[in-house]
């Protein structure tokens, strides 16, 4: 009887470890995906950076108004 | 015995489920959103007290921010030339307006001697800007000093004018000088536009360096005026979106790094400049 209990407990421990391990690995993979998807470069990000590298053709310097 | 087995089973189930719940909870956590920080607005807004010292400080900060952004392009080919030409154009525009204002006020029999004195200084400053060498090592420092001098003279003229005439006359003057222009201003506009196009073409070449390919037809189409800068940006963006995630990240990182490097350069240059208000600009007594 004791052996049965011990075997059952060991089996459950193994299963539990597998479940926890699976969840942990899954979360890491999700974080990696999130890293790419949260930091994923969308069109807005690119356009914003391109705005900084180029100069608009009607760009002007302001030195104030005379009145 | 059965109770023991049941108890062990329950304990083990709890032991297994608690970490799962904890991990699931962590995955569901969203990062806290930082409150929006409007960097343009002052942190403690004072009520409208007409405190000119505060207003001066605020406008100086705005000028500093704008100038810092402007000098970012100056290390690049055509960058210094563009900024000096833009400064010349801005000064010339203000000089034209100043001349028109003086003409109108003289017709109204106002004493315009003080305004004329400032106008003389503005013309001298324009000569200095025209003589500045964009290829000189200190072109950035020269540009900043001349720009601040231009801002000071414009402000001096404006304050003198406000002390001389009433609000109704000011409004009349505003209406009269609104569309002040000249052939010289138009010439400046085309020179500047042409140099900006050269500058942007060079930037396109650099960008393609980040991507690792080149599209000469796009560059030529932009340079010839067939497509606008806005269309170029959209095409570039579409091209980048077709890259793999890794390529996209690599390109975006290089681009951001480049932009940040320019910002750091500009910030460092501005912080090395002498404080405003000291001296009267290049070569002035």
mmCIF file of C-alpha atoms in Angstrom:
data_model
loop_
_atom_site.group_PDB
_atom_site.id
_atom_site.type_symbol
_atom_site.label_atom_id
_atom_site.label_comp_id
_atom_site.label_asym_id
_atom_site.label_seq_id
_atom_site.Cartn_x
_atom_site.Cartn_y
_atom_site.Cartn_z
ATOM 1 C CA UNK A 1 0.000 0.000 0.000
ATOM 2 C CA UNK A 2 2.809 2.383 0.931
ATOM 3 C CA UNK A 3 4.520 1.601 -2.307
ATOM 4 C CA UNK A 4 1.355 2.480 -4.180
ATOM 5 C CA UNK A 5 1.127 5.820 -2.430
ATOM 6 C CA UNK A 6 4.758 6.591 -3.069
ATOM 7 C CA UNK A 7 4.446 5.620 -6.766
ATOM 8 C CA UNK A 8 1.347 7.724 -7.115
ATOM 9 C CA UNK A 9 3.018 10.684 -5.435
ATOM 10 C CA UNK A 10 6.093 10.327 -7.625
ATOM 11 C CA UNK A 11 3.967 10.099 -10.744
ATOM 12 C CA UNK A 12 2.076 13.205 -9.783
ATOM 13 C CA UNK A 13 5.294 15.038 -9.022
ATOM 14 C CA UNK A 14 6.664 14.116 -12.427
ATOM 15 C CA UNK A 15 3.451 15.187 -14.116
ATOM 16 C CA UNK A 16 3.443 18.387 -12.118
ATOM 17 C CA UNK A 17 7.029 19.146 -13.083
ATOM 18 C CA UNK A 18 6.210 18.509 -16.711
ATOM 19 C CA UNK A 19 3.219 20.860 -16.545
ATOM 20 C CA UNK A 20 5.183 23.597 -14.793
ATOM 21 C CA UNK A 21 8.088 23.134 -17.155
ATOM 22 C CA UNK A 22 5.792 23.321 -20.170
ATOM 23 C CA UNK A 23 4.110 26.493 -18.895
ATOM 24 C CA UNK A 24 7.473 28.093 -18.165
ATOM 25 C CA UNK A 25 8.881 27.316 -21.592
ATOM 26 C CA UNK A 26 5.680 28.432 -23.234
ATOM 27 C CA UNK A 27 5.840 31.723 -21.396
ATOM 28 C CA UNK A 28 9.422 32.273 -22.513
ATOM 29 C CA UNK A 29 8.425 31.655 -26.102
ATOM 30 C CA UNK A 30 5.489 34.046 -25.686
ATOM 31 C CA UNK A 31 7.813 36.692 -24.211
ATOM 32 C CA UNK A 32 10.127 36.267 -27.164
ATOM 33 C CA UNK A 33 7.198 36.696 -29.524
ATOM 34 C CA UNK A 34 6.048 39.653 -27.451
ATOM 35 C CA UNK A 35 9.525 41.131 -27.672
ATOM 36 C CA UNK A 36 9.281 41.076 -31.388
ATOM 37 C CA UNK A 37 5.615 41.984 -31.551
ATOM 38 C CA UNK A 38 5.762 44.741 -28.878
ATOM 39 C CA UNK A 39 8.981 46.063 -30.342
ATOM 40 C CA UNK A 40 7.914 45.082 -33.792
ATOM 41 C CA UNK A 41 8.566 47.799 -36.253
ATOM 42 C CA UNK A 42 5.350 49.075 -37.713
ATOM 43 C CA UNK A 43 4.909 51.586 -40.483
ATOM 44 C CA UNK A 44 4.366 54.473 -38.080
ATOM 45 C CA UNK A 45 7.675 53.851 -36.314
ATOM 46 C CA UNK A 46 9.531 53.780 -39.614
ATOM 47 C CA UNK A 47 7.873 56.927 -40.910
ATOM 48 C CA UNK A 48 8.696 58.719 -37.672
ATOM 49 C CA UNK A 49 12.386 57.858 -37.958
ATOM 50 C CA UNK A 50 12.400 58.757 -41.650
ATOM 51 C CA UNK A 51 10.960 62.157 -40.764
ATOM 52 C CA UNK A 52 14.085 62.801 -38.701
ATOM 53 C CA UNK A 53 16.575 61.769 -41.356
ATOM 54 C CA UNK A 54 15.120 63.820 -44.201
ATOM 55 C CA UNK A 55 14.487 67.542 -44.528
ATOM 56 C CA UNK A 56 11.158 68.867 -45.705
ATOM 57 C CA UNK A 57 11.499 71.052 -48.795
ATOM 58 C CA UNK A 58 9.553 73.879 -47.169
ATOM 59 C CA UNK A 59 11.649 73.757 -44.024
ATOM 60 C CA UNK A 60 12.373 77.208 -42.594
ATOM 61 C CA UNK A 61 14.178 78.858 -39.722
ATOM 62 C CA UNK A 62 12.216 81.146 -37.414
ATOM 63 C CA UNK A 63 13.805 84.257 -35.947
ATOM 64 C CA UNK A 64 10.624 85.964 -34.775
ATOM 65 C CA UNK A 65 8.070 88.410 -36.076
ATOM 66 C CA UNK A 66 8.715 92.088 -36.699
ATOM 67 C CA UNK A 67 5.404 93.178 -35.156
ATOM 68 C CA UNK B 1 -5.372 4.794 4.013
ATOM 69 C CA UNK B 2 -7.705 6.067 1.343
ATOM 70 C CA UNK B 3 -7.864 9.325 3.206
ATOM 71 C CA UNK B 4 -4.086 9.553 3.167
ATOM 72 C CA UNK B 5 -3.997 8.969 -0.563
ATOM 73 C CA UNK B 6 -6.708 11.573 -1.069
ATOM 74 C CA UNK B 7 -4.864 14.069 1.115
ATOM 75 C CA UNK B 8 -1.602 13.531 -0.776
ATOM 76 C CA UNK B 9 -3.412 13.918 -4.082
ATOM 77 C CA UNK B 10 -5.042 17.183 -3.010
ATOM 78 C CA UNK B 11 -1.709 18.554 -1.759
ATOM 79 C CA UNK B 12 0.068 17.679 -4.951
ATOM 80 C CA UNK B 13 -2.670 19.211 -7.051
ATOM 81 C CA UNK B 14 -2.353 22.410 -5.045
ATOM 82 C CA UNK B 15 1.417 22.363 -5.388
ATOM 83 C CA UNK B 16 1.083 21.996 -9.157
ATOM 84 C CA UNK B 17 -1.669 24.532 -9.681
ATOM 85 C CA UNK B 18 -0.253 27.385 -7.600
ATOM 86 C CA UNK B 19 2.876 27.977 -9.763
ATOM 87 C CA UNK B 20 0.731 27.656 -12.888
ATOM 88 C CA UNK B 21 -1.595 30.348 -11.598
ATOM 89 C CA UNK B 22 1.339 32.557 -10.629
ATOM 90 C CA UNK B 23 2.929 32.175 -14.065
ATOM 91 C CA UNK B 24 -0.374 32.848 -15.800
ATOM 92 C CA UNK B 25 -0.858 35.936 -13.668
ATOM 93 C CA UNK B 26 2.601 37.270 -14.582
ATOM 94 C CA UNK B 27 1.898 36.744 -18.277
ATOM 95 C CA UNK B 28 -1.345 38.671 -17.969
ATOM 96 C CA UNK B 29 0.228 41.686 -16.290
ATOM 97 C CA UNK B 30 0.308 44.749 -18.510
ATOM 98 C CA UNK B 31 3.015 47.320 -18.067
ATOM 99 C CA UNK B 32 1.870 50.425 -16.299
ATOM 100 C CA UNK B 33 1.316 53.303 -18.659
ATOM 101 C CA UNK B 34 3.385 56.279 -17.837
ATOM 102 C CA UNK B 35 1.454 59.473 -17.662
ATOM 103 C CA UNK B 36 1.931 61.594 -20.766
ATOM 104 C CA UNK B 37 4.559 64.156 -20.183
ATOM 105 C CA UNK B 38 4.182 67.178 -22.366
ATOM 106 C CA UNK B 39 7.777 68.323 -22.607
ATOM 107 C CA UNK B 40 6.760 71.558 -24.272
ATOM 108 C CA UNK B 41 4.575 72.755 -21.409
ATOM 109 C CA UNK B 42 6.311 74.162 -18.352
ATOM 110 C CA UNK B 43 6.010 72.081 -15.218
ATOM 111 C CA UNK B 44 4.492 74.760 -13.072
ATOM 112 C CA UNK B 45 2.283 77.010 -15.103
ATOM 113 C CA UNK B 46 1.955 80.353 -13.479
ATOM 114 C CA UNK B 47 -1.216 82.324 -13.944
ATOM 115 C CA UNK B 48 -1.174 84.999 -16.569
ATOM 116 C CA UNK B 49 0.827 87.557 -14.699
ATOM 117 C CA UNK B 50 2.535 89.167 -17.720
ATOM 118 C CA UNK B 51 5.922 88.318 -16.200
ATOM 119 C CA UNK B 52 8.205 89.157 -19.101
ATOM 120 C CA UNK B 53 11.252 87.461 -17.538
ATOM 121 C CA UNK B 54 9.408 84.141 -17.532
ATOM 122 C CA UNK B 55 8.116 84.669 -21.042
ATOM 123 C CA UNK B 56 11.648 85.494 -22.194
ATOM 124 C CA UNK B 57 12.956 82.334 -20.565
ATOM 125 C CA UNK B 58 10.244 80.233 -22.210
ATOM 126 C CA UNK B 59 10.832 81.717 -25.637
ATOM 127 C CA UNK B 60 14.588 81.226 -25.207
ATOM 128 C CA UNK B 61 13.971 77.567 -24.415
ATOM 129 C CA UNK B 62 11.858 77.228 -27.544
ATOM 130 C CA UNK B 63 14.628 78.897 -29.564
ATOM 131 C CA UNK B 64 17.230 76.587 -28.024
ATOM 132 C CA UNK B 65 15.190 73.479 -28.812
ATOM 133 C CA UNK B 66 14.600 74.610 -32.379
ATOM 134 C CA UNK B 67 18.259 75.536 -32.868
ATOM 135 C CA UNK B 68 19.425 72.237 -31.437
ATOM 136 C CA UNK B 69 17.256 70.415 -33.963
ATOM 137 C CA UNK B 70 18.494 72.622 -36.790
ATOM 138 C CA UNK B 71 22.188 72.012 -36.191
ATOM 139 C CA UNK B 72 21.744 68.233 -36.346
ATOM 140 C CA UNK B 73 22.064 68.249 -40.125
ATOM 141 C CA UNK B 74 25.044 70.597 -40.283
ATOM 142 C CA UNK B 75 27.798 67.956 -40.198
ATOM 143 C CA UNK B 76 26.331 66.392 -43.356
ATOM 144 C CA UNK B 77 27.051 67.606 -46.897
ATOM 145 C CA UNK B 78 24.829 70.570 -47.779
ATOM 146 C CA UNK B 79 23.623 70.747 -44.152
ATOM 147 C CA UNK B 80 25.583 73.847 -43.116
ATOM 148 C CA UNK B 81 24.888 75.545 -46.419
ATOM 149 C CA UNK B 82 21.151 74.969 -46.050
ATOM 150 C CA UNK B 83 21.024 76.387 -42.546
ATOM 151 C CA UNK B 84 23.024 79.506 -43.439
ATOM 152 C CA UNK B 85 20.842 80.128 -46.503
ATOM 153 C CA UNK B 86 17.694 79.686 -44.415
ATOM 154 C CA UNK B 87 19.030 82.194 -41.904
ATOM 155 C CA UNK B 88 19.770 84.659 -44.689
ATOM 156 C CA UNK B 89 16.261 84.235 -46.061
ATOM 157 C CA UNK B 90 14.653 84.718 -42.636
ATOM 158 C CA UNK B 91 16.743 87.833 -42.014
ATOM 159 C CA UNK B 92 16.002 89.251 -45.450
ATOM 160 C CA UNK B 93 12.277 88.685 -44.975
ATOM 161 C CA UNK B 94 12.369 90.561 -41.687
ATOM 162 C CA UNK B 95 14.478 93.332 -43.174
ATOM 163 C CA UNK B 96 11.929 93.798 -45.964
ATOM 164 C CA UNK B 97 9.139 93.971 -43.429
ATOM 165 C CA UNK B 98 11.130 96.399 -41.282
ATOM 166 C CA UNK B 99 11.653 98.664 -44.296
ATOM 167 C CA UNK B 100 7.951 98.578 -45.153
ATOM 168 C CA UNK B 101 7.006 99.392 -41.579
ATOM 169 C CA UNK B 102 9.387 102.332 -41.452
ATOM 170 C CA UNK B 103 7.992 103.601 -44.753
ATOM 171 C CA UNK B 104 4.428 103.484 -43.471
ATOM 172 C CA UNK B 105 5.307 105.106 -40.160
ATOM 173 C CA UNK B 106 7.247 107.894 -41.859
ATOM 174 C CA UNK B 107 4.139 108.624 -43.938
ATOM 175 C CA UNK B 108 2.250 108.835 -40.664
ATOM 176 C CA UNK B 109 4.948 111.243 -39.413
ATOM 177 C CA UNK B 110 6.302 109.039 -36.661
ATOM 178 C CA UNK B 111 9.901 109.364 -35.494
ATOM 179 C CA UNK B 112 11.489 106.189 -36.855
ATOM 180 C CA UNK B 113 15.175 106.911 -36.089
ATOM 181 C CA UNK B 114 15.461 104.154 -33.487
ATOM 182 C CA UNK B 115 13.852 101.634 -35.829
ATOM 183 C CA UNK B 116 16.171 102.712 -38.617
ATOM 184 C CA UNK B 117 19.180 102.160 -36.352
ATOM 185 C CA UNK B 118 18.104 98.592 -35.690
ATOM 186 C CA UNK B 119 17.472 98.081 -39.402
ATOM 187 C CA UNK B 120 21.074 99.111 -40.125
ATOM 188 C CA UNK B 121 22.309 96.488 -37.663
ATOM 189 C CA UNK B 122 20.107 93.860 -39.300
ATOM 190 C CA UNK B 123 21.581 94.647 -42.707
ATOM 191 C CA UNK B 124 25.097 94.375 -41.293
ATOM 192 C CA UNK B 125 24.176 91.056 -39.754
ATOM 193 C CA UNK B 126 22.870 89.834 -43.094
ATOM 194 C CA UNK B 127 26.251 90.668 -44.632
ATOM 195 C CA UNK B 128 27.943 88.630 -41.918
ATOM 196 C CA UNK B 129 25.691 85.630 -42.532
ATOM 197 C CA UNK B 130 26.313 85.840 -46.279
ATOM 198 C CA UNK B 131 30.064 85.909 -45.626
ATOM 199 C CA UNK B 132 29.990 82.886 -43.275
ATOM 200 C CA UNK B 133 31.772 79.841 -44.677
ATOM 201 C CA UNK B 134 29.624 76.688 -44.483
ATOM 202 C CA UNK B 135 32.730 74.542 -44.894
ATOM 203 C CA UNK B 136 34.517 76.082 -41.886
ATOM 204 C CA UNK B 137 35.126 73.878 -38.848
ATOM 205 C CA UNK B 138 33.230 76.274 -36.617
ATOM 206 C CA UNK B 139 30.291 76.774 -39.007
ATOM 207 C CA UNK B 140 27.861 75.371 -36.438
ATOM 208 C CA UNK B 141 28.992 77.759 -33.719
ATOM 209 C CA UNK B 142 28.956 80.661 -36.170
ATOM 210 C CA UNK B 143 25.440 79.762 -37.310
ATOM 211 C CA UNK B 144 24.109 79.571 -33.754
ATOM 212 C CA UNK B 145 25.689 82.891 -32.749
ATOM 213 C CA UNK B 146 24.364 84.647 -35.867
ATOM 214 C CA UNK B 147 20.917 83.166 -35.469
ATOM 215 C CA UNK B 148 20.647 84.350 -31.869
ATOM 216 C CA UNK B 149 21.813 87.784 -32.916
ATOM 217 C CA UNK B 150 19.082 87.826 -35.567
ATOM 218 C CA UNK B 151 16.503 86.829 -32.953
ATOM 219 C CA UNK B 152 17.735 89.574 -30.604
ATOM 220 C CA UNK B 153 17.579 92.295 -33.253
ATOM 221 C CA UNK B 154 14.109 91.176 -34.366
ATOM 222 C CA UNK B 155 12.933 91.274 -30.783
ATOM 223 C CA UNK B 156 14.539 94.696 -30.236
ATOM 224 C CA UNK B 157 12.781 96.061 -33.324
ATOM 225 C CA UNK B 158 9.464 94.599 -32.242
ATOM 226 C CA UNK B 159 9.700 96.047 -28.730
ATOM 227 C CA UNK B 160 10.721 99.458 -30.043
ATOM 228 C CA UNK B 161 7.793 99.413 -32.438
ATOM 229 C CA UNK B 162 5.342 98.413 -29.724
ATOM 230 C CA UNK B 163 6.552 101.308 -27.588
ATOM 231 C CA UNK B 164 6.108 103.709 -30.492
ATOM 232 C CA UNK B 165 2.601 102.931 -31.810
ATOM 233 C CA UNK B 166 -0.773 101.806 -30.488
ATOM 234 C CA UNK B 167 -2.510 98.465 -31.079
ATOM 235 C CA UNK B 168 -4.690 99.749 -33.887
ATOM 236 C CA UNK B 169 -1.654 100.966 -35.812
ATOM 237 C CA UNK B 170 0.095 97.665 -35.145
ATOM 238 C CA UNK B 171 -2.839 95.777 -36.640
ATOM 239 C CA UNK B 172 -2.797 98.082 -39.644
ATOM 240 C CA UNK B 173 0.904 97.418 -40.108
ATOM 241 C CA UNK B 174 0.392 93.656 -39.800
ATOM 242 C CA UNK B 175 -2.137 93.714 -42.618
ATOM 243 C CA UNK B 176 0.168 95.745 -44.826
ATOM 244 C CA UNK B 177 3.282 93.611 -44.423
ATOM 245 C CA UNK B 178 1.587 90.214 -44.395
ATOM 246 C CA UNK B 179 2.569 89.232 -47.930
ATOM 247 C CA UNK B 180 5.905 91.013 -48.083
ATOM 248 C CA UNK B 181 8.019 89.293 -50.662
ATOM 249 C CA UNK B 182 10.619 90.039 -53.302
ATOM 250 C CA UNK B 183 12.580 88.444 -56.112
ATOM 251 C CA UNK B 184 15.500 88.010 -53.728
ATOM 252 C CA UNK B 185 13.323 85.999 -51.356
ATOM 253 C CA UNK B 186 12.084 83.838 -54.202
ATOM 254 C CA UNK B 187 15.688 83.230 -55.272
ATOM 255 C CA UNK B 188 16.580 82.156 -51.767
ATOM 256 C CA UNK B 189 13.611 79.773 -51.709
ATOM 257 C CA UNK B 190 14.738 78.025 -54.915
ATOM 258 C CA UNK B 191 18.385 77.835 -53.791
ATOM 259 C CA UNK B 192 17.339 76.314 -50.493
ATOM 260 C CA UNK B 193 14.932 73.860 -52.114
ATOM 261 C CA UNK B 194 17.640 72.707 -54.521
ATOM 262 C CA UNK B 195 20.131 72.115 -51.724
ATOM 263 C CA UNK B 196 17.556 70.304 -49.609
ATOM 264 C CA UNK B 197 16.949 67.976 -52.532
ATOM 265 C CA UNK B 198 20.684 67.251 -52.733
ATOM 266 C CA UNK B 199 20.771 66.683 -49.005
ATOM 267 C CA UNK B 200 17.828 64.285 -49.104
ATOM 268 C CA UNK B 201 19.341 62.412 -52.028
ATOM 269 C CA UNK B 202 22.496 61.856 -49.991
ATOM 270 C CA UNK B 203 20.391 60.683 -47.067
ATOM 271 C CA UNK B 204 18.647 58.211 -49.378
ATOM 272 C CA UNK B 205 22.008 56.772 -50.388
ATOM 273 C CA UNK B 206 22.903 56.375 -46.714
ATOM 274 C CA UNK B 207 19.606 54.679 -46.014
ATOM 275 C CA UNK B 208 20.154 52.191 -48.776
ATOM 276 C CA UNK B 209 23.521 51.548 -47.171
ATOM 277 C CA UNK B 210 21.633 50.436 -44.036
ATOM 278 C CA UNK B 211 19.348 48.239 -46.117
ATOM 279 C CA UNK B 212 22.187 46.745 -48.124
ATOM 280 C CA UNK B 213 20.730 47.368 -51.552
ATOM 281 C CA UNK B 214 20.225 50.398 -53.745
ATOM 282 C CA UNK B 215 17.336 51.634 -55.810
ATOM 283 C CA UNK B 216 18.748 54.265 -58.126
ATOM 284 C CA UNK B 217 15.456 54.768 -59.923
ATOM 285 C CA UNK B 218 13.710 55.848 -56.714
ATOM 286 C CA UNK B 219 16.579 58.218 -55.897
ATOM 287 C CA UNK B 220 16.538 59.679 -59.399
ATOM 288 C CA UNK B 221 12.745 60.021 -59.427
ATOM 289 C CA UNK B 222 12.887 61.989 -56.197
ATOM 290 C CA UNK B 223 15.815 64.139 -57.315
ATOM 291 C CA UNK B 224 14.111 64.970 -60.618
ATOM 292 C CA UNK B 225 10.938 65.931 -58.817
ATOM 293 C CA UNK B 226 8.886 63.098 -60.323
ATOM 294 C CA UNK B 227 7.879 61.922 -56.880
ATOM 295 C CA UNK B 228 7.651 63.873 -53.639
ATOM 296 C CA UNK B 229 9.552 63.240 -50.424
ATOM 297 C CA UNK B 230 6.351 61.988 -48.826
ATOM 298 C CA UNK B 231 5.978 59.364 -51.557
ATOM 299 C CA UNK B 232 9.623 58.342 -51.120
ATOM 300 C CA UNK B 233 9.061 57.773 -47.416
ATOM 301 C CA UNK B 234 5.957 55.663 -48.085
ATOM 302 C CA UNK B 235 7.815 53.541 -50.639
ATOM 303 C CA UNK B 236 10.723 53.069 -48.251
ATOM 304 C CA UNK B 237 8.361 52.136 -45.480
ATOM 305 C CA UNK B 238 6.570 49.618 -47.702
ATOM 306 C CA UNK B 239 9.922 48.135 -48.729
ATOM 307 C CA UNK B 240 11.021 47.784 -45.133
ATOM 308 C CA UNK B 241 7.713 46.164 -44.202
ATOM 309 C CA UNK B 242 8.425 43.406 -46.708
ATOM 310 C CA UNK B 243 11.657 42.516 -44.961
ATOM 311 C CA UNK B 244 11.975 39.689 -42.472
ATOM 312 C CA UNK B 245 11.558 40.636 -38.810
ATOM 313 C CA UNK B 246 15.274 40.354 -38.283
ATOM 314 C CA UNK B 247 16.172 42.531 -41.291
ATOM 315 C CA UNK B 248 13.541 45.048 -40.282
ATOM 316 C CA UNK B 249 14.901 45.236 -36.752
ATOM 317 C CA UNK B 250 18.441 45.599 -38.007
ATOM 318 C CA UNK B 251 17.502 48.428 -40.375
ATOM 319 C CA UNK B 252 15.354 50.178 -37.803
ATOM 320 C CA UNK B 253 18.083 49.928 -35.165
ATOM 321 C CA UNK B 254 20.674 51.435 -37.487
ATOM 322 C CA UNK B 255 18.316 54.226 -38.414
ATOM 323 C CA UNK B 256 17.462 55.031 -34.820
ATOM 324 C CA UNK B 257 21.090 54.850 -33.803
ATOM 325 C CA UNK B 258 21.966 57.302 -36.525
ATOM 326 C CA UNK B 259 19.235 59.704 -35.415
ATOM 327 C CA UNK B 260 20.240 59.436 -31.780
ATOM 328 C CA UNK B 261 23.886 60.037 -32.649
ATOM 329 C CA UNK B 262 22.909 63.265 -34.389
ATOM 330 C CA UNK B 263 20.821 64.353 -31.432
ATOM 331 C CA UNK B 264 23.694 63.709 -29.046
ATOM 332 C CA UNK B 265 26.065 65.666 -31.252
ATOM 333 C CA UNK B 266 23.658 68.601 -31.379
ATOM 334 C CA UNK B 267 23.023 68.506 -27.621
ATOM 335 C CA UNK B 268 26.771 68.439 -26.903
ATOM 336 C CA UNK B 269 27.436 71.296 -29.320
ATOM 337 C CA UNK B 270 24.711 73.442 -27.773
ATOM 338 C CA UNK B 271 25.947 72.808 -24.263
ATOM 339 C CA UNK B 272 29.447 73.938 -25.300
ATOM 340 C CA UNK B 273 28.098 77.223 -26.633
ATOM 341 C CA UNK B 274 28.513 80.346 -24.474
ATOM 342 C CA UNK B 275 25.303 81.516 -22.725
ATOM 343 C CA UNK B 276 23.005 83.718 -24.760
ATOM 344 C CA UNK B 277 23.126 87.438 -24.343
ATOM 345 C CA UNK B 278 26.861 87.558 -23.834
ATOM 346 C CA UNK B 279 28.421 89.638 -26.580
ATOM 347 C CA UNK B 280 26.687 90.865 -29.670
ATOM 348 C CA UNK B 281 27.588 88.119 -32.084
ATOM 349 C CA UNK B 282 30.437 87.660 -34.461
ATOM 350 C CA UNK B 283 32.617 90.676 -34.912
ATOM 351 C CA UNK B 284 30.242 93.129 -33.332
ATOM 352 C CA UNK B 285 31.566 95.686 -30.823
#
